[in-house]
Amino acid sequence: MKSDEATTVRARPEPIRAVPVRHPGRWVAVAVLAVLTAMFVHLLTTNDAFNWSFMVDKMFRPPIIEGLLRGTVLMTVSAMLIGITLGVVVAVMRLSDNPILRGVAWLYTWFFRAVPRLVLLAVFGNIGILWSRIEFGVPFDTQLGQLFGIDNLELRLFGFSSRDVLTGFMAGLLGLALSEAAYMAEIVRAGIQSVDPGQTEAAQALGMGRGQLLRRVVLPQAMRVIIPPTGNETIAMLKDTSLLLYVPVSVELFFQLDAVGKRTFQIFPMYVAACLWYLFLTSILLVGQYFLERHFGRGHGSAGRARLRLRGMNAETGGTPGKVEP
Amino acid sequence: MSELVVPAQADAPAAGSDVMVRAEQVHKSFGPLEVLKGIDLEVRAGEVCCLLGPSGSGKSTFLRCINHLEKIDAGRIRVDGELIGYRERGGKLYELREREVAAQRRAIGMVFQRFNLFPHMTVLQNVVEAPVLLGQEKKAAARERAATLLDRVGLGDKLGAYPAQLSGGQQQRVAIARALAMRPKLMLFDEPTSALDPELVGEVLDVMKDLARDGMTMIVVTHEIGFAREVGDSLVFMDGGVVVEAGDPREVIANPRHERTRSFLAKVL
């Protein structure tokens, strides 16, 4: 008992002042990197093939900006919106009790994940070859008519010229969105399956139907798992809009830069411009992704949220966080 | 003689009190494993029935059959006279649609061992969600009643908190309030205190006692012998998928007639 007291009362020992571990390797690395950086800057500044003034002059031209806004930004947003919506539908189908829906969903994801996006876009770009007009009606109408002795029977409800609808932009959008839906379906499925089955049971015990509990209980909790990969998908989609060159979609950033380069025989500066534009756009998305993930990560088990609230409370009452008031 | 044979009750209270739950020869298998081998059980309105038994005896499974979270393979379960999960017409059974099953469940509250509160909603939202979503009440009225219910379970000051900010005992009390918000005529408790730290068990049992005093019909799967003795109107001891012994809790606990009941009680008491 006495010795215990003695330990607590004993004077605090002097703070440790030790010689820190040296890291000579770091200095070597700095030296090597400095030389490499100097070489790179030398290349950028002295090689005339970069033709910087030409690049800066061309890369802000109106057709290029229009391509950026419509073919890259608008296309990314629309393709992701359609992709996410359709992806949720396919994921729910995949997890349904109905074996037919399950099979269709599996077939869908299998097809669109197995075919490369570039090939898919080339196919959609030329899909007008199949029909001059797109029409909806009774399938095999002419053939059925012949069975009953009617020539040229046409049971069509409505239709439109494929040139009106499947323009480059729409074909490209269709290709990107359908392919994205397949990837999103897998992400959403993983998210839904990550939610504790006890949540579904609790909602069922309260008398909620499948749709209700999915919408109100399961999907909001699945979001935490779904959001981060969706951010990655969006960034990948933004970059993949450059593949629209092969549809082709003319109102698109890379198409326009490529066209300028080929027209002026200054291919390389325009490709550098493309790099810079995509770096700029993805950087914006990366910042957005950081904040989005921080927002949704906060809800995890609400421990993070509790901490945040606690901090807020402390600030309100004027207490210092980390200090226990007596 | 055409009447249903029910286990004789030593001291049946008020004759003619209505039956809330009647289970007849309930069988349930998971694959080759037969978990329930013919359960007969009758719970009158206002009665507190405690289900006791070693783990794996099928008591939780039986409880989950009552609100059709598990489909039974044979037998019948009726709650307030209504066949659960099926419709019988012309001697034939028709499976109920999901919508109809959901409607049946609304009258049966359930409290889980692991609480299963919705973590993305506040305490108040947890309680308000189902009655509003299912169109039982307008939002304002539901909020008011939820606040009253939460006050009753002693959490009137936690309306804005999230489940993760609460202790296990508090979460379980919210779960009880959430089930009560649907105005059930029967409450099922699946080991409501088994996931709690020992010092938090009392607060949950107090809420349940309070509920029992108000005349709620309750079926409680529990290991709390004290609760069964003090609050239970009947005790059912299950083992190996059958009812081994049933009767007045004080009687069964004091003088178990079966060897299996005796050895189980010797272990938990």
Coordinates of C-alpha atoms in Angstrom, one line a residue, chain A residues 33 41 67 78 84 93 101 112 132 140 144 157 159-160 198 202 204 212 226 230 232 262 272 288-289 296 301 326:
Chain A
L33 CA 14.2 12.4 -58.3
V41 CA 11.4 19.8 -67.4
G67 CA -17.4 18.8 -77.2
S78 CA -26.6 11.0 -68.5
I84 CA -27.3 3.6 -62.0
M93 CA -34.0 -8.6 -60.3
L101 CA -36.1 -12.4 -63.6
F112 CA -22.5 -6.4 -71.1
S132 CA -33.7 1.9 -91.5
F140 CA -43.1 -12.1 -87.2
L144 CA -47.7 -15.1 -89.6
L157 CA -47.8 0.2 -83.5
G159 CA -41.8 3.6 -85.3
F160 CA -39.3 6.2 -86.2
G198 CA -31.8 -8.9 -39.4
A202 CA -37.2 -6.5 -38.5
Q204 CA -40.9 -7.8 -42.4
Q212 CA -41.1 -0.9 -49.0
I226 CA -22.4 1.4 -53.1
T230 CA -19.8 4.4 -57.9
N232 CA -14.7 5.2 -59.3
K262 CA -5.1 15.5 -87.9
V272 CA -1.1 16.5 -74.8
G288 CA -16.2 15.5 -55.2
Q289 CA -15.6 11.8 -54.4
F296 CA -21.5 8.6 -46.3
G301 CA -22.5 2.2 -37.4
P326 CA -14.2 17.3 -13.1

